[in-house]
Amino acid sequence: MKNFNYYAPTQVVFGRDTEGQVGQLVKKYGGTKVLLHFGGQSAIKSGLLDTVEKSLQAEGIEYVKLGGVKPNPRLSLVRQGIEVCKAEGVDFILAVGGGSVIDSSKAISSGRFFEGDVWDLYLHKTHATKYLPIGCVLTIPAAGSEMSDGSVITNDEVDGWLKKDYCVNEFRCKFAIMNPVLTYTLPAWQTACGITDMMMHTMERYFSKDDDMEITDAIAEALLRTCMSEGHKVLENPTDYASRAQIMWAGSLAHNDLTGCGTSGDWATHCLEHELSGMFDVSHGAGLAAVWGSWARYTREENMPRFARFARNVMGCDTTGMTDLEAAEAGIQAMEAFFRSIGMPTNIHDLIGKEISDAEIEDMADKCSTGDTQTIGGLKVLKMADMINIYKMAR
Ligand code: NZQ
Ligand code: ZN
């Protein structure tokens, strides 16, 4: 088992009606003037925003509102948020929404005291040294941003857009309020995208060259099986509390590094996907489903027994008498069949609704490899030419 440093400092407040505690939690973590950051309409329509405001008022906490975060959150709104925080003397950011709202909050947090251009942080040119604290009320289990150290932002100020991440421990939320009831209003598509994303967060860590972390593997396999069984239940009955709760907690455990303890991980599928959602503004989860099968077939030779184990232990395939290659293929096909069963695309055509051109593929691979200067992937190290091959397999 590889050495690891597990850091998961977020206080998780989970269950029915927990959003009413938000004012007390902001106070506990020192917030006196809050930026209340949210997305489009969902938190307003459901009455959640109203509940949050009442809770802040009850604690005598001042706040200023900034809504309008779009899925694949935009740099232009981040800049606006930074200016609001400076002008209003904000000392705490409260994200009410999903991964996009939380990621936008994290970007604002990093830009508040940073003297240069916040985008340079996402280009990994430099680091910020001081951040605003963040808390969140999660409304969609998916990205895992509520416990992760990452933030992914789309630069809408450049031609063709550019999606980049920045990861620091200061981005970990002080608290995350998770009430599964708040996820009842999620459309089936968003629910399915979320299930796919959390499964992929687990699989990115599971598919590595390491084979000596049984406890981590066992947790990962249980998490994946749970996502599939409870995912089907939730899609059949969106107001099933027990299933919504399993999925919500799975989303956090999938990306708070628990399933990465002692492994080196891969993350190539995420890198390939970020170019797709950067270029075509598609849902992140759907983009992952569209390329994963091609990535798996391209890289599986690096650890075929692990893919065979995945087929048996996660997908429940009977691999008796099969070679590892046959078992691996059976597992990949079963995973793709699951993605399709929840309405996810398993190729780029179904994702974007048209044939992707060679030029678009080359452009994505160029951005993903920063002009053929960087590689991605831990299981198999992928250069720009490999990225092009995988995109073409997935087209
Ligand atoms: O804007 P509103 O009206 O709120 O609608 C949102 C949005 O359209 C809607 N929604 C959220 N909660 C709802 C709801 N609709 C009805 N009822 C509710 N309870 O769902 C839509 C999607 O929301 P979004 O926040 O974009 O989804 P998600 O949580 O999947 O976040 C996706 C973003 O997270 C990034 C992705 O790249 C993408 O930009 N990621 C962030 C990570 C991290 N920070 O660690 C890791 C991930 O791998 C991922 O890359
Ligand atoms: Zn993801």
PDB file of C-alpha atoms in Angstrom, residues 110-320:
ATOM      1  CA  SER A 110      -9.055  32.164  -3.823  1.00  0.00           C
ATOM      2  CA  GLY A 111      -9.342  35.447  -5.715  1.00  0.00           C
ATOM      3  CA  ARG A 112     -10.478  37.594  -2.790  1.00  0.00           C
ATOM      4  CA  PHE A 113      -7.010  38.361  -1.406  1.00  0.00           C
ATOM      5  CA  PHE A 114      -4.933  37.401  -4.457  1.00  0.00           C
ATOM      6  CA  GLU A 115      -3.235  40.382  -6.049  1.00  0.00           C
ATOM      7  CA  GLY A 116      -2.864  38.929  -9.554  1.00  0.00           C
ATOM      8  CA  ASP A 117      -5.347  37.444 -12.020  1.00  0.00           C
ATOM      9  CA  VAL A 118      -7.380  34.619 -10.444  1.00  0.00           C
ATOM     10  CA  TRP A 119      -7.216  32.664 -13.732  1.00  0.00           C
ATOM     11  CA  ASP A 120      -3.436  32.292 -13.257  1.00  0.00           C
ATOM     12  CA  LEU A 121      -4.230  30.058 -10.258  1.00  0.00           C
ATOM     13  CA  TYR A 122      -6.219  27.760 -12.568  1.00  0.00           C
ATOM     14  CA  LEU A 123      -3.343  27.791 -15.067  1.00  0.00           C
ATOM     15  CA  HIS A 124      -1.156  26.566 -12.173  1.00  0.00           C
ATOM     16  CA  LYS A 125       1.211  29.482 -12.650  1.00  0.00           C
ATOM     17  CA  THR A 126       1.144  30.390  -8.967  1.00  0.00           C
ATOM     18  CA  HIS A 127      -0.663  29.828  -5.631  1.00  0.00           C
ATOM     19  CA  ALA A 128      -2.840  32.057  -3.506  1.00  0.00           C
ATOM     20  CA  THR A 129      -1.795  32.321   0.138  1.00  0.00           C
ATOM     21  CA  LYS A 130      -5.023  33.526   1.767  1.00  0.00           C
ATOM     22  CA  TYR A 131      -8.580  32.279   1.188  1.00  0.00           C
ATOM     23  CA  LEU A 132     -12.073  33.048   2.413  1.00  0.00           C
ATOM     24  CA  PRO A 133     -13.688  30.163   4.328  1.00  0.00           C
ATOM     25  CA  ILE A 134     -16.547  28.349   2.577  1.00  0.00           C
ATOM     26  CA  GLY A 135     -19.579  26.361   3.724  1.00  0.00           C
ATOM     27  CA  CYS A 136     -22.244  24.742   1.584  1.00  0.00           C
ATOM     28  CA  VAL A 137     -25.809  23.496   1.417  1.00  0.00           C
ATOM     29  CA  LEU A 138     -25.623  20.760  -1.202  1.00  0.00           C
ATOM     30  CA  THR A 139     -28.546  20.272  -3.588  1.00  0.00           C
ATOM     31  CA  ILE A 140     -27.165  17.684  -6.028  1.00  0.00           C
ATOM     32  CA  PRO A 141     -24.982  14.678  -5.205  1.00  0.00           C
ATOM     33  CA  ALA A 142     -22.475  14.485  -8.038  1.00  0.00           C
ATOM     34  CA  ALA A 143     -19.221  16.437  -8.167  1.00  0.00           C
ATOM     35  CA  GLY A 144     -18.222  15.785  -4.557  1.00  0.00           C
ATOM     36  CA  SER A 145     -16.979  19.369  -4.295  1.00  0.00           C
ATOM     37  CA  GLU A 146     -18.557  19.594  -0.831  1.00  0.00           C
ATOM     38  CA  MET A 147     -15.609  17.621   0.605  1.00  0.00           C
ATOM     39  CA  SER A 148     -12.995  17.824  -2.160  1.00  0.00           C
ATOM     40  CA  ASP A 149     -10.016  20.140  -2.513  1.00  0.00           C
ATOM     41  CA  GLY A 150     -10.819  20.927  -6.146  1.00  0.00           C
ATOM     42  CA  SER A 151     -12.537  23.638  -8.132  1.00  0.00           C
ATOM     43  CA  VAL A 152     -13.129  23.535 -11.883  1.00  0.00           C
ATOM     44  CA  ILE A 153     -13.795  26.778 -13.736  1.00  0.00           C
ATOM     45  CA  THR A 154     -14.584  27.528 -17.379  1.00  0.00           C
ATOM     46  CA  ASN A 155     -12.870  30.566 -18.877  1.00  0.00           C
ATOM     47  CA  ASP A 156     -15.597  32.124 -21.012  1.00  0.00           C
ATOM     48  CA  GLU A 157     -13.375  35.059 -21.926  1.00  0.00           C
ATOM     49  CA  VAL A 158     -11.265  33.181 -24.489  1.00  0.00           C
ATOM     50  CA  ASP A 159     -12.256  31.853 -27.923  1.00  0.00           C
ATOM     51  CA  GLY A 160     -13.360  28.224 -27.729  1.00  0.00           C
ATOM     52  CA  TRP A 161     -13.461  28.454 -23.898  1.00  0.00           C
ATOM     53  CA  LEU A 162     -11.112  26.636 -21.581  1.00  0.00           C
ATOM     54  CA  LYS A 163     -11.927  24.522 -18.507  1.00  0.00           C
ATOM     55  CA  LYS A 164      -9.230  24.172 -15.836  1.00  0.00           C
ATOM     56  CA  ASP A 165      -8.950  23.064 -12.237  1.00  0.00           C
ATOM     57  CA  TYR A 166      -7.146  24.339  -9.162  1.00  0.00           C
ATOM     58  CA  CYS A 167      -6.782  22.131  -6.069  1.00  0.00           C
ATOM     59  CA  VAL A 168      -5.726  23.231  -2.568  1.00  0.00           C
ATOM     60  CA  ASN A 169      -6.712  22.078   0.916  1.00  0.00           C
ATOM     61  CA  GLU A 170      -7.997  25.585   1.712  1.00  0.00           C
ATOM     62  CA  PHE A 171     -10.847  24.793  -0.717  1.00  0.00           C
ATOM     63  CA  ARG A 172     -12.273  22.132   1.584  1.00  0.00           C
ATOM     64  CA  CYS A 173     -15.600  23.338   2.964  1.00  0.00           C
ATOM     65  CA  LYS A 174     -15.805  24.082   6.679  1.00  0.00           C
ATOM     66  CA  PHE A 175     -19.210  22.393   6.697  1.00  0.00           C
ATOM     67  CA  ALA A 176     -21.514  20.678   4.253  1.00  0.00           C
ATOM     68  CA  ILE A 177     -25.235  20.449   4.918  1.00  0.00           C
ATOM     69  CA  MET A 178     -26.791  17.500   3.105  1.00  0.00           C
ATOM     70  CA  ASN A 179     -30.514  16.917   3.215  1.00  0.00           C
ATOM     71  CA  PRO A 180     -31.518  14.167   0.747  1.00  0.00           C
ATOM     72  CA  VAL A 181     -35.030  15.676   0.545  1.00  0.00           C
ATOM     73  CA  LEU A 182     -33.501  18.689  -1.231  1.00  0.00           C
ATOM     74  CA  THR A 183     -32.535  16.375  -4.101  1.00  0.00           C
ATOM     75  CA  TYR A 184     -36.134  15.164  -4.788  1.00  0.00           C
ATOM     76  CA  THR A 185     -36.590  17.946  -7.362  1.00  0.00           C
ATOM     77  CA  LEU A 186     -33.617  16.870  -9.477  1.00  0.00           C
ATOM     78  CA  PRO A 187     -34.576  15.925 -13.031  1.00  0.00           C
ATOM     79  CA  ALA A 188     -33.754  12.294 -13.967  1.00  0.00           C
ATOM     80  CA  TRP A 189     -30.983  13.482 -16.297  1.00  0.00           C
ATOM     81  CA  GLN A 190     -29.177  15.427 -13.562  1.00  0.00           C
ATOM     82  CA  THR A 191     -29.610  12.538 -11.125  1.00  0.00           C
ATOM     83  CA  ALA A 192     -28.056  10.150 -13.650  1.00  0.00           C
ATOM     84  CA  CYS A 193     -25.197  12.549 -14.464  1.00  0.00           C
ATOM     85  CA  GLY A 194     -24.492  12.773 -10.745  1.00  0.00           C
ATOM     86  CA  ILE A 195     -24.478   8.995 -10.258  1.00  0.00           C
ATOM     87  CA  THR A 196     -22.072   8.665 -13.192  1.00  0.00           C
ATOM     88  CA  ASP A 197     -19.750  11.343 -11.834  1.00  0.00           C
ATOM     89  CA  MET A 198     -19.498   9.808  -8.353  1.00  0.00           C
ATOM     90  CA  MET A 199     -18.904   6.351  -9.841  1.00  0.00           C
ATOM     91  CA  MET A 200     -16.166   7.798 -12.009  1.00  0.00           C
ATOM     92  CA  HIS A 201     -14.533   9.493  -9.012  1.00  0.00           C
ATOM     93  CA  THR A 202     -14.298   6.031  -7.491  1.00  0.00           C
ATOM     94  CA  MET A 203     -13.161   4.326 -10.693  1.00  0.00           C
ATOM     95  CA  GLU A 204     -10.476   6.936 -11.400  1.00  0.00           C
ATOM     96  CA  ARG A 205      -8.898   5.866  -8.107  1.00  0.00           C
ATOM     97  CA  TYR A 206      -9.658   2.142  -8.506  1.00  0.00           C
ATOM     98  CA  PHE A 207      -8.016   1.636 -11.902  1.00  0.00           C
ATOM     99  CA  SER A 208      -4.356   1.978 -11.061  1.00  0.00           C
ATOM    100  CA  LYS A 209      -1.301  -0.200 -11.273  1.00  0.00           C
ATOM    101  CA  ASP A 210      -1.395  -0.851  -7.528  1.00  0.00           C
ATOM    102  CA  ASP A 211      -2.803  -4.154  -6.298  1.00  0.00           C
ATOM    103  CA  ASP A 212      -2.129  -4.175  -2.572  1.00  0.00           C
ATOM    104  CA  MET A 213      -4.870  -2.034  -0.999  1.00  0.00           C
ATOM    105  CA  GLU A 214      -7.631  -4.539  -0.283  1.00  0.00           C
ATOM    106  CA  ILE A 215      -9.471  -2.349   2.242  1.00  0.00           C
ATOM    107  CA  THR A 216      -9.581   0.590  -0.183  1.00  0.00           C
ATOM    108  CA  ASP A 217     -10.655  -1.686  -3.049  1.00  0.00           C
ATOM    109  CA  ALA A 218     -13.397  -3.254  -0.939  1.00  0.00           C
ATOM    110  CA  ILE A 219     -14.792   0.175   0.002  1.00  0.00           C
ATOM    111  CA  ALA A 220     -14.647   1.283  -3.637  1.00  0.00           C
ATOM    112  CA  GLU A 221     -16.403  -1.841  -4.898  1.00  0.00           C
ATOM    113  CA  ALA A 222     -19.203  -1.522  -2.315  1.00  0.00           C
ATOM    114  CA  LEU A 223     -19.630   2.128  -3.201  1.00  0.00           C
ATOM    115  CA  LEU A 224     -19.933   1.334  -6.913  1.00  0.00           C
ATOM    116  CA  ARG A 225     -22.425  -1.491  -6.358  1.00  0.00           C
ATOM    117  CA  THR A 226     -24.491   0.790  -4.108  1.00  0.00           C
ATOM    118  CA  CYS A 227     -24.550   3.563  -6.712  1.00  0.00           C
ATOM    119  CA  MET A 228     -25.909   1.137  -9.299  1.00  0.00           C
ATOM    120  CA  SER A 229     -28.568  -0.518  -7.171  1.00  0.00           C
ATOM    121  CA  GLU A 230     -29.742   2.655  -5.395  1.00  0.00           C
ATOM    122  CA  GLY A 231     -29.389   4.673  -8.613  1.00  0.00           C
ATOM    123  CA  HIS A 232     -31.999   2.567 -10.351  1.00  0.00           C
ATOM    124  CA  LYS A 233     -34.313   2.890  -7.332  1.00  0.00           C
ATOM    125  CA  VAL A 234     -33.955   6.666  -7.224  1.00  0.00           C
ATOM    126  CA  LEU A 235     -34.717   7.000 -10.922  1.00  0.00           C
ATOM    127  CA  GLU A 236     -37.820   4.857 -10.519  1.00  0.00           C
ATOM    128  CA  ASN A 237     -38.956   6.705  -7.401  1.00  0.00           C
ATOM    129  CA  PRO A 238     -37.384  10.171  -7.092  1.00  0.00           C
ATOM    130  CA  THR A 239     -38.877  10.769  -3.632  1.00  0.00           C
ATOM    131  CA  ASP A 240     -37.528   7.573  -2.049  1.00  0.00           C
ATOM    132  CA  TYR A 241     -35.679   9.056   0.952  1.00  0.00           C
ATOM    133  CA  ALA A 242     -33.595   5.974   1.725  1.00  0.00           C
ATOM    134  CA  SER A 243     -32.195   5.699  -1.797  1.00  0.00           C
ATOM    135  CA  ARG A 244     -31.650   9.437  -2.188  1.00  0.00           C
ATOM    136  CA  ALA A 245     -29.719   9.318   1.103  1.00  0.00           C
ATOM    137  CA  GLN A 246     -27.470   6.445  -0.029  1.00  0.00           C
ATOM    138  CA  ILE A 247     -26.681   8.268  -3.261  1.00  0.00           C
ATOM    139  CA  MET A 248     -26.021  11.562  -1.506  1.00  0.00           C
ATOM    140  CA  TRP A 249     -23.554  10.101   0.980  1.00  0.00           C
ATOM    141  CA  ALA A 250     -21.923   8.006  -1.751  1.00  0.00           C
ATOM    142  CA  GLY A 251     -21.235  11.196  -3.716  1.00  0.00           C
ATOM    143  CA  SER A 252     -19.204  12.663  -0.863  1.00  0.00           C
ATOM    144  CA  LEU A 253     -17.354   9.451  -0.010  1.00  0.00           C
ATOM    145  CA  ALA A 254     -16.491   9.004  -3.682  1.00  0.00           C
ATOM    146  CA  HIS A 255     -14.521  12.249  -3.774  1.00  0.00           C
ATOM    147  CA  ASN A 256     -13.244  12.948  -0.269  1.00  0.00           C
ATOM    148  CA  ASP A 257     -10.218  10.749  -1.064  1.00  0.00           C
ATOM    149  CA  LEU A 258     -11.364   7.773   1.048  1.00  0.00           C
ATOM    150  CA  THR A 259     -11.344   5.514  -2.017  1.00  0.00           C
ATOM    151  CA  GLY A 260      -7.905   6.809  -2.971  1.00  0.00           C
ATOM    152  CA  CYS A 261      -6.016   5.897   0.201  1.00  0.00           C
ATOM    153  CA  GLY A 262      -2.959   3.898  -0.793  1.00  0.00           C
ATOM    154  CA  THR A 263      -3.524   4.030  -4.557  1.00  0.00           C
ATOM    155  CA  SER A 264      -2.008   6.247  -7.197  1.00  0.00           C
ATOM    156  CA  GLY A 265      -5.161   6.665  -9.315  1.00  0.00           C
ATOM    157  CA  ASP A 266      -5.569   7.565 -12.946  1.00  0.00           C
ATOM    158  CA  TRP A 267      -7.807  10.627 -13.722  1.00  0.00           C
ATOM    159  CA  ALA A 268      -7.354  10.530 -17.512  1.00  0.00           C
ATOM    160  CA  THR A 269     -11.106  10.154 -18.144  1.00  0.00           C
ATOM    161  CA  HIS A 270     -11.720  13.360 -16.181  1.00  0.00           C
ATOM    162  CA  CYS A 271      -9.043  15.230 -18.110  1.00  0.00           C
ATOM    163  CA  LEU A 272     -10.465  14.025 -21.433  1.00  0.00           C
ATOM    164  CA  GLU A 273     -13.985  14.978 -20.302  1.00  0.00           C
ATOM    165  CA  HIS A 274     -13.118  18.469 -19.140  1.00  0.00           C
ATOM    166  CA  GLU A 275     -12.186  19.292 -22.739  1.00  0.00           C
ATOM    167  CA  LEU A 276     -15.578  18.007 -23.922  1.00  0.00           C
ATOM    168  CA  SER A 277     -17.581  20.055 -21.420  1.00  0.00           C
ATOM    169  CA  GLY A 278     -15.241  23.018 -22.002  1.00  0.00           C
ATOM    170  CA  MET A 279     -15.852  22.917 -25.771  1.00  0.00           C
ATOM    171  CA  PHE A 280     -19.479  21.741 -25.999  1.00  0.00           C
ATOM    172  CA  ASP A 281     -20.879  22.866 -22.599  1.00  0.00           C
ATOM    173  CA  VAL A 282     -22.292  19.379 -21.903  1.00  0.00           C
ATOM    174  CA  SER A 283     -22.933  17.899 -18.456  1.00  0.00           C
ATOM    175  CA  HIS A 284     -19.747  16.621 -16.859  1.00  0.00           C
ATOM    176  CA  GLY A 285     -21.250  13.235 -15.834  1.00  0.00           C
ATOM    177  CA  ALA A 286     -22.565  12.547 -19.327  1.00  0.00           C
ATOM    178  CA  GLY A 287     -19.194  13.450 -20.839  1.00  0.00           C
ATOM    179  CA  LEU A 288     -17.479  10.952 -18.551  1.00  0.00           C
ATOM    180  CA  ALA A 289     -19.839   8.141 -19.612  1.00  0.00           C
ATOM    181  CA  ALA A 290     -19.201   8.991 -23.269  1.00  0.00           C
ATOM    182  CA  VAL A 291     -15.429   8.428 -23.106  1.00  0.00           C
ATOM    183  CA  TRP A 292     -14.881   5.935 -20.277  1.00  0.00           C
ATOM    184  CA  GLY A 293     -15.386   2.726 -22.314  1.00  0.00           C
ATOM    185  CA  SER A 294     -12.893   3.871 -24.942  1.00  0.00           C
ATOM    186  CA  TRP A 295     -10.378   4.875 -22.280  1.00  0.00           C
ATOM    187  CA  ALA A 296     -10.808   1.462 -20.601  1.00  0.00           C
ATOM    188  CA  ARG A 297     -10.245  -0.512 -23.813  1.00  0.00           C
ATOM    189  CA  TYR A 298      -7.210   1.621 -24.681  1.00  0.00           C
ATOM    190  CA  THR A 299      -5.501   1.239 -21.304  1.00  0.00           C
ATOM    191  CA  ARG A 300      -6.630  -2.110 -19.847  1.00  0.00           C
ATOM    192  CA  GLU A 301      -3.487  -3.994 -20.881  1.00  0.00           C
ATOM    193  CA  GLU A 302      -1.637  -2.097 -18.146  1.00  0.00           C
ATOM    194  CA  ASN A 303      -3.524  -4.065 -15.476  1.00  0.00           C
ATOM    195  CA  MET A 304      -5.832  -6.633 -17.048  1.00  0.00           C
ATOM    196  CA  PRO A 305      -6.381  -8.611 -13.805  1.00  0.00           C
ATOM    197  CA  ARG A 306      -7.788  -5.457 -12.181  1.00  0.00           C
ATOM    198  CA  PHE A 307     -10.310  -5.011 -14.992  1.00  0.00           C
ATOM    199  CA  ALA A 308     -11.244  -8.709 -14.607  1.00  0.00           C
ATOM    200  CA  ARG A 309     -11.703  -8.201 -10.861  1.00  0.00           C
ATOM    201  CA  PHE A 310     -13.896  -5.177 -11.572  1.00  0.00           C
ATOM    202  CA  ALA A 311     -16.066  -7.350 -13.856  1.00  0.00           C
ATOM    203  CA  ARG A 312     -16.573  -9.918 -11.086  1.00  0.00           C
ATOM    204  CA  ASN A 313     -16.738  -7.817  -7.920  1.00  0.00           C
ATOM    205  CA  VAL A 314     -18.499  -4.708  -9.202  1.00  0.00           C
ATOM    206  CA  MET A 315     -20.457  -5.679 -12.300  1.00  0.00           C
ATOM    207  CA  GLY A 316     -21.312  -9.178 -11.045  1.00  0.00           C
ATOM    208  CA  CYS A 317     -20.175 -10.872 -14.277  1.00  0.00           C
ATOM    209  CA  ASP A 318     -19.710 -14.651 -14.250  1.00  0.00           C
ATOM    210  CA  THR A 319     -16.191 -14.859 -15.649  1.00  0.00           C
ATOM    211  CA  THR A 320     -15.707 -18.600 -15.155  1.00  0.00           C
TER     212      THR A 320
END
